[in-house]
Amino acid sequence: MKDDMDKIVSLSDGDRTVELQKYLSSLSNDQLTTVLTNGALKGKKVGTMIKGIFKGSPSSSTEGSTRRLLVYQHCIPLCESGDLQTEVAADIIGLLMLETHTLPGPSLAKLASLFVEAIKVGKMGSGKSLELFPTVLTALSACEALSYGKGELSGEEYKKQLINSLCSSRWDPQCVIHLTTMFRDVPLSSEELQFLVEKVLRMFTKLDLQEIPPLVYQLLLLSAKGCKKQVLDGIICYFKEQDVHQEEEQKHGESLDLEVQSIPQDQLRHVEGTVILHIVFAIRLDHELGREFLKNFKTSYGDLCPFSVALLLSVARIQRYEEQVFDLLKGSIVKSFKDEQLQQGSKFLQDLLPGPCSVDHMILDTVKNSVFGWDHVTQGLVQLGFSLMDAFGPKPGPFGKTIEGASTIARTPTQQACKLGGQVLLQGFKMHEPIRGEILEQVLNRLVTKTASPVNHYLDLFSDIVVSAPMILLESSSKVTETFDHLSYLPLTTVQGLLKAVQPLLKVSMSLKDALILVLRKAMFSSQLDGRKSAVTGFLLLLKNFKVLGSLASSQCSQAASSSQVQVDVHSRYNSAANEAFCLEILSSLRRCLGQQADVRLMLYEGFYDVLRRNSQLASSIMQTLFSQLKRYYEPEQDLLPPVKLEPCITALGDQVFLQEPLAHLLSCTVHCLLWLQNMRRSANPIANDSDDEDEEKEEEGYQSELETILESMTRRMIKSELEDFELDVEVEKQSHFAIVNMKTASTATLLVLSQVDRVLDEVDWLIAKKKSQAPSDTPGPGGATQTAGQQDPIEKAVKLQLGTLLTALNELVQTALLPGSCTITLLRELSRTYTTLTTLIKYYIQVCASQPGALPARLEKLVKLSGSHLTPQCYSFITYAQSGEMSVGGADDKKKKKRNEVNTAASAKLLRETKAIPNVIFSIEQYEKFLITLSKKSKVNLMQYMKLSTSRDFRINAASLDAALQEQDGSQETNQSEEKEEEPKKKKRKQ
């Protein structure tokens, strides 16, 4: 056989073509294939030999074409066998590619069929020869005509049949990546590409998880030809299903004590991270892919999942997409919360639709998953968290005033979005060390700089960070210390929240405590009232949290300690004395506040009770302070009423009177502290035998008994006191209206009913939008009118029933003589919105008729008839009534009432003109009728037969008003004539 190979090579090199052709003709097919096999295995001169065979096999002759085809048919499986060296196989495929265009059409068809059959039976595992397949298909598509079955097909059609056959058959999982790579070089029509992409996406579930990233990479490269949306949807859908499967396995595994998972979680997360990197890289190179990705996300908010969230956050690292991504995420999060709130607040929607997916769980799952090396996602999570908190946090109140209240459960969609942002940042802080410094710095910066806006949401986040990771925060204590320097300039509510949040840190960091005390002492002498109030707040918090040895445990208190405080107590017996001296020094500073403004003293009184409960060893100092302050306002003369001196409690400045002493708070604080102390001493006495405690109790008994005497005297005399003793006027207001709806409550009741109308319209609009967003193939055609009620689309049926009920209710309202003003304008607005919603429904059926022609549902015709007969005519009557300013108020003869009515009517008319409520209603009705005409033409059903001609904008003659005016004119003429007759004789007498 070596001689045969050498002979072929020598004849080819010597340009003895005729001899070479004769020699090749003398060889049988088996001999030729044996020569090819031996040469390929040895790897020597095989390329030269193949060139010689092609040289001696002219494609113009039948014999030469047949021999060439034989070489291809033998070399392709030989290269796939794995017996050849990689370089040898690559050289052979390269030579075959160069000569492919010389093959006739039938040979190309046979070769293509050879590839297809080999792929079907799984003989293309290595994929080395698949590089040749695109060349074969390209040459095949250039052929004019090929026999196929009993007829003929063009080369392009033949290629299409091959691709369809290939994509319809079973693929060996080992060759999926090779085939996807190969098809990148095959010219494909959009239909062929779509068929191919669907096939590759279906193969995802057949592959090992580790093979997904390289396949995704090749699929993304293939998407340069088209089908970008389909590729992205398929990838996201696959990982969404994997996440669901993983979650179900965890649930069932916990219940069944299963430890083995089909796909380990860490492996899945690492694969997801790699795929995200591939997609982001592809988007960087192909901006059209990025635009398609964002466009697709805008139209499919409901498909949000942890993988797609992570992908979006990674895409946000590309500067040109950053703003779009965060706008989309914020919009989708708020929309999801709104949808969830809408469904939770409506039994009608709950029965109609399944519950929505929880968007906050998806976002937080993304944070949880990012711990598996998703460094490209963490920065996006930080930006998302602060973006949500900045955009949806509480807003400043009127006139720039900050309105902050206690933290409550997030109820509105914006509050839920803000809370979600805080949860993202908190979880990110716990899980990712590299972003901790940035999160803490940004939170503290917002606390210091946003003085004109509420920052309680950032205070809550900071408090949660301190509670969850106090020791981690100590590494960044310098940033907290820098924030202390701004305390005197921050709003009081911010100071209170900040100092409350850092209490656990003060217990484990002496340097942080010393820095805070220095700042508070300076603030005590601040020229600003808020600065002094901030100092009082800080000192009270320190007194509550630095316990003196012997204080009752918090579990013995009547109320539990605040849940926001961490019970971190590193104080032992040796520093309790220092704590006591420290607390007494603070109390001495706080006593100076008793000579300051009422607001400062008020804070002191409100804080002493909490301090006593948390630090009971300070009871003597606190009670003596309260006792001495109370005696200043106590009237010792037992016969005088009232028992308190009110004059020192107030101060006058010109015509204004100011509170000097919040006496009520002082009394309340004193009584609460005394009662609590008595209860605690009573419960602690049976186990207390210390002589020091006995001495202390005797000392306390002295002021306690005197204090009790004062309080008893005050109570007894206050009972005897009358209002006149306080020099206050008595006001008695009598009300005798018991009906729920009367002249006083009619406006409020009407507005409440109209608010419910608005809510129903919200639900209906949401359902129509949901139906319009569905694919036409998923939407039942209007031919449902011929079906039974049970077969009709439940959402469409519910929409029409709700609107029918609403139209009936509005029919009653527009026939009600409402008072001019807000009720009339609100009703006009709801009418306008009702017709807009009806128009939206009609547009939906126009869309349905265009895609699925058929008869309109009977319920729709009834709804249109109801609107035309029951609502529209009454609407125009109500518009006339509103424009005329008629009022159903009695007492028209009363001149004062008449004048007031004229003023109200003029004001209402002006309001109507300014709000443009009437033109909006008329426009909405006309738009509704316009699209009814369009639907009538599309459906061949005359819906306009139920609508009456509009006259509200035409020239009108009000017959009743005309008769009244004519009668008034006749009456005035008769009066004038009678006066003239009476005056004429008098004039004649004077002349005589």
mmCIF file of N, CA, C and O in Angstrom, residues 711-744:
data_model
loop_
_atom_site.group_PDB
_atom_site.id
_atom_site.type_symbol
_atom_site.label_atom_id
_atom_site.label_comp_id
_atom_site.label_asym_id
_atom_site.label_seq_id
_atom_site.Cartn_x
_atom_site.Cartn_y
_atom_site.Cartn_z
ATOM 1 N N LEU A 711 -49.099 64.552 96.415
ATOM 2 C CA LEU A 711 -49.926 64.041 95.319
ATOM 3 C C LEU A 711 -51.358 63.765 95.786
ATOM 4 O O LEU A 711 -52.321 64.015 95.050
ATOM 5 N N GLU A 712 -51.512 63.249 96.992
ATOM 6 C CA GLU A 712 -52.856 63.011 97.517
ATOM 7 C C GLU A 712 -53.620 64.328 97.690
ATOM 8 O O GLU A 712 -54.810 64.436 97.370
ATOM 9 N N SER A 713 -52.918 65.334 98.199
ATOM 10 C CA SER A 713 -53.550 66.645 98.376
ATOM 11 C C SER A 713 -53.961 67.240 97.031
ATOM 12 O O SER A 713 -55.066 67.777 96.892
ATOM 13 N N MET A 714 -53.101 67.110 96.054
ATOM 14 C CA MET A 714 -53.415 67.639 94.727
ATOM 15 C C MET A 714 -54.617 66.915 94.129
ATOM 16 O O MET A 714 -55.504 67.530 93.533
ATOM 17 N N THR A 715 -54.654 65.606 94.344
ATOM 18 C CA THR A 715 -55.769 64.827 93.791
ATOM 19 C C THR A 715 -57.084 65.233 94.442
ATOM 20 O O THR A 715 -58.108 65.436 93.767
ATOM 21 N N ARG A 716 -57.058 65.341 95.770
ATOM 22 C CA ARG A 716 -58.285 65.689 96.494
ATOM 23 C C ARG A 716 -58.803 67.066 96.086
ATOM 24 O O ARG A 716 -59.997 67.268 95.855
ATOM 25 N N ARG A 717 -57.904 68.034 95.955
ATOM 26 C CA ARG A 717 -58.337 69.391 95.628
ATOM 27 C C ARG A 717 -58.703 69.542 94.153
ATOM 28 O O ARG A 717 -59.537 70.365 93.798
ATOM 29 N N MET A 718 -58.048 68.776 93.295
ATOM 30 C CA MET A 718 -58.398 68.837 91.865
ATOM 31 C C MET A 718 -59.820 68.327 91.625
ATOM 32 O O MET A 718 -60.529 68.812 90.755
ATOM 33 N N ILE A 719 -60.226 67.340 92.433
ATOM 34 C CA ILE A 719 -61.593 66.817 92.292
ATOM 35 C C ILE A 719 -62.614 67.894 92.639
ATOM 36 O O ILE A 719 -63.684 67.992 92.023
ATOM 37 N N LYS A 720 -62.282 68.725 93.654
ATOM 38 C CA LYS A 720 -63.202 69.781 94.070
ATOM 39 C C LYS A 720 -63.189 70.985 93.138
ATOM 40 O O LYS A 720 -64.107 71.797 93.163
ATOM 41 N N SER A 721 -62.152 71.118 92.313
ATOM 42 C CA SER A 721 -62.000 72.316 91.479
ATOM 43 C C SER A 721 -63.014 72.327 90.362
ATOM 44 O O SER A 721 -63.400 71.275 89.821
ATOM 45 N N GLU A 722 -63.465 73.521 89.998
ATOM 46 C CA GLU A 722 -64.346 73.743 88.868
ATOM 47 C C GLU A 722 -63.572 74.469 87.778
ATOM 48 O O GLU A 722 -62.465 74.978 87.997
ATOM 49 N N LEU A 723 -64.204 74.514 86.589
ATOM 50 C CA LEU A 723 -63.537 75.211 85.491
ATOM 51 C C LEU A 723 -63.304 76.680 85.816
ATOM 52 O O LEU A 723 -62.311 77.282 85.393
ATOM 53 N N GLU A 724 -64.252 77.269 86.586
ATOM 54 C CA GLU A 724 -64.101 78.680 86.929
ATOM 55 C C GLU A 724 -62.850 78.918 87.767
ATOM 56 O O GLU A 724 -62.251 80.003 87.724
ATOM 57 N N ASP A 725 -62.441 77.902 88.547
ATOM 58 C CA ASP A 725 -61.242 78.071 89.371
ATOM 59 C C ASP A 725 -59.989 78.257 88.521
ATOM 60 O O ASP A 725 -59.009 78.842 88.966
ATOM 61 N N PHE A 726 -60.055 77.705 87.295
ATOM 62 C CA PHE A 726 -58.924 77.865 86.380
ATOM 63 C C PHE A 726 -59.108 79.069 85.458
ATOM 64 O O PHE A 726 -58.304 79.301 84.570
ATOM 65 N N GLU A 727 -60.209 79.791 85.668
ATOM 66 C CA GLU A 727 -60.521 80.981 84.879
ATOM 67 C C GLU A 727 -60.623 80.667 83.394
ATOM 68 O O GLU A 727 -60.089 81.346 82.538
ATOM 69 N N LEU A 728 -61.316 79.592 83.089
ATOM 70 C CA LEU A 728 -61.536 79.175 81.691
ATOM 71 C C LEU A 728 -63.013 79.262 81.378
ATOM 72 O O LEU A 728 -63.856 78.970 82.231
ATOM 73 N N ASP A 729 -63.337 79.674 80.147
ATOM 74 C CA ASP A 729 -64.739 79.752 79.730
ATOM 75 C C ASP A 729 -65.266 78.351 79.415
ATOM 76 O O ASP A 729 -64.530 77.478 78.977
ATOM 77 N N VAL A 730 -66.544 78.199 79.727
ATOM 78 C CA VAL A 730 -67.170 76.900 79.450
ATOM 79 C C VAL A 730 -67.782 76.949 78.062
ATOM 80 O O VAL A 730 -68.593 77.802 77.763
ATOM 81 N N GLU A 731 -67.730 75.870 76.925
ATOM 82 C CA GLU A 731 -68.224 75.807 75.574
ATOM 83 C C GLU A 731 -68.995 74.552 75.431
ATOM 84 O O GLU A 731 -68.507 73.486 75.724
ATOM 85 N N VAL A 732 -70.016 74.764 75.255
ATOM 86 C CA VAL A 732 -70.857 73.587 75.052
ATOM 87 C C VAL A 732 -71.370 73.616 73.629
ATOM 88 O O VAL A 732 -71.945 74.609 73.193
ATOM 89 N N GLU A 733 -71.162 72.548 72.940
ATOM 90 C CA GLU A 733 -71.651 72.468 71.548
ATOM 91 C C GLU A 733 -72.643 71.325 71.442
ATOM 92 O O GLU A 733 -72.331 70.185 71.779
ATOM 93 N N LYS A 734 -73.877 71.652 71.009
ATOM 94 C CA LYS A 734 -74.927 70.640 70.883
ATOM 95 C C LYS A 734 -75.052 70.175 69.438
ATOM 96 O O LYS A 734 -75.073 70.987 68.523
ATOM 97 N N GLN A 735 -75.128 68.878 69.266
ATOM 98 C CA GLN A 735 -75.303 68.318 67.923
ATOM 99 C C GLN A 735 -76.464 67.332 67.970
ATOM 100 O O GLN A 735 -76.568 66.524 68.872
ATOM 101 N N SER A 736 -77.346 67.498 67.081
ATOM 102 C CA SER A 736 -78.540 66.571 67.047
ATOM 103 C C SER A 736 -78.745 65.851 65.727
ATOM 104 O O SER A 736 -79.863 65.470 65.371
ATOM 105 N N HIS A 737 -77.640 65.603 64.922
ATOM 106 C CA HIS A 737 -77.733 64.908 63.630
ATOM 107 C C HIS A 737 -77.240 63.483 63.829
ATOM 108 O O HIS A 737 -76.071 63.261 64.107
ATOM 109 N N PHE A 738 -78.155 62.533 63.700
ATOM 110 C CA PHE A 738 -77.793 61.140 63.921
ATOM 111 C C PHE A 738 -77.824 60.308 62.642
ATOM 112 O O PHE A 738 -77.293 59.214 62.604
ATOM 113 N N ALA A 739 -78.455 60.802 61.586
ATOM 114 C CA ALA A 739 -78.503 60.047 60.338
ATOM 115 C C ALA A 739 -77.104 59.987 59.723
ATOM 116 O O ALA A 739 -76.354 60.958 59.767
ATOM 117 N N ILE A 740 -76.768 58.849 59.166
ATOM 118 C CA ILE A 740 -75.433 58.707 58.587
ATOM 119 C C ILE A 740 -75.262 59.646 57.392
ATOM 120 O O ILE A 740 -74.247 60.308 57.246
ATOM 121 N N VAL A 741 -76.267 59.727 56.525
ATOM 122 C CA VAL A 741 -76.215 60.627 55.377
ATOM 123 C C VAL A 741 -77.260 61.705 55.580
ATOM 124 O O VAL A 741 -78.465 61.428 55.633
ATOM 125 N N ASN A 742 -76.808 62.927 55.732
ATOM 126 C CA ASN A 742 -77.703 64.069 55.858
ATOM 127 C C ASN A 742 -77.082 65.232 55.110
ATOM 128 O O ASN A 742 -76.076 65.065 54.407
ATOM 129 N N MET A 743 -77.638 66.434 55.273
ATOM 130 C CA MET A 743 -77.129 67.581 54.523
ATOM 131 C C MET A 743 -75.674 67.891 54.854
ATOM 132 O O MET A 743 -74.919 68.385 54.033
ATOM 133 N N LYS A 744 -75.266 67.554 56.096
ATOM 134 C CA LYS A 744 -73.888 67.841 56.477
ATOM 135 C C LYS A 744 -72.919 66.781 55.964
ATOM 136 O O LYS A 744 -71.753 67.059 55.697
#
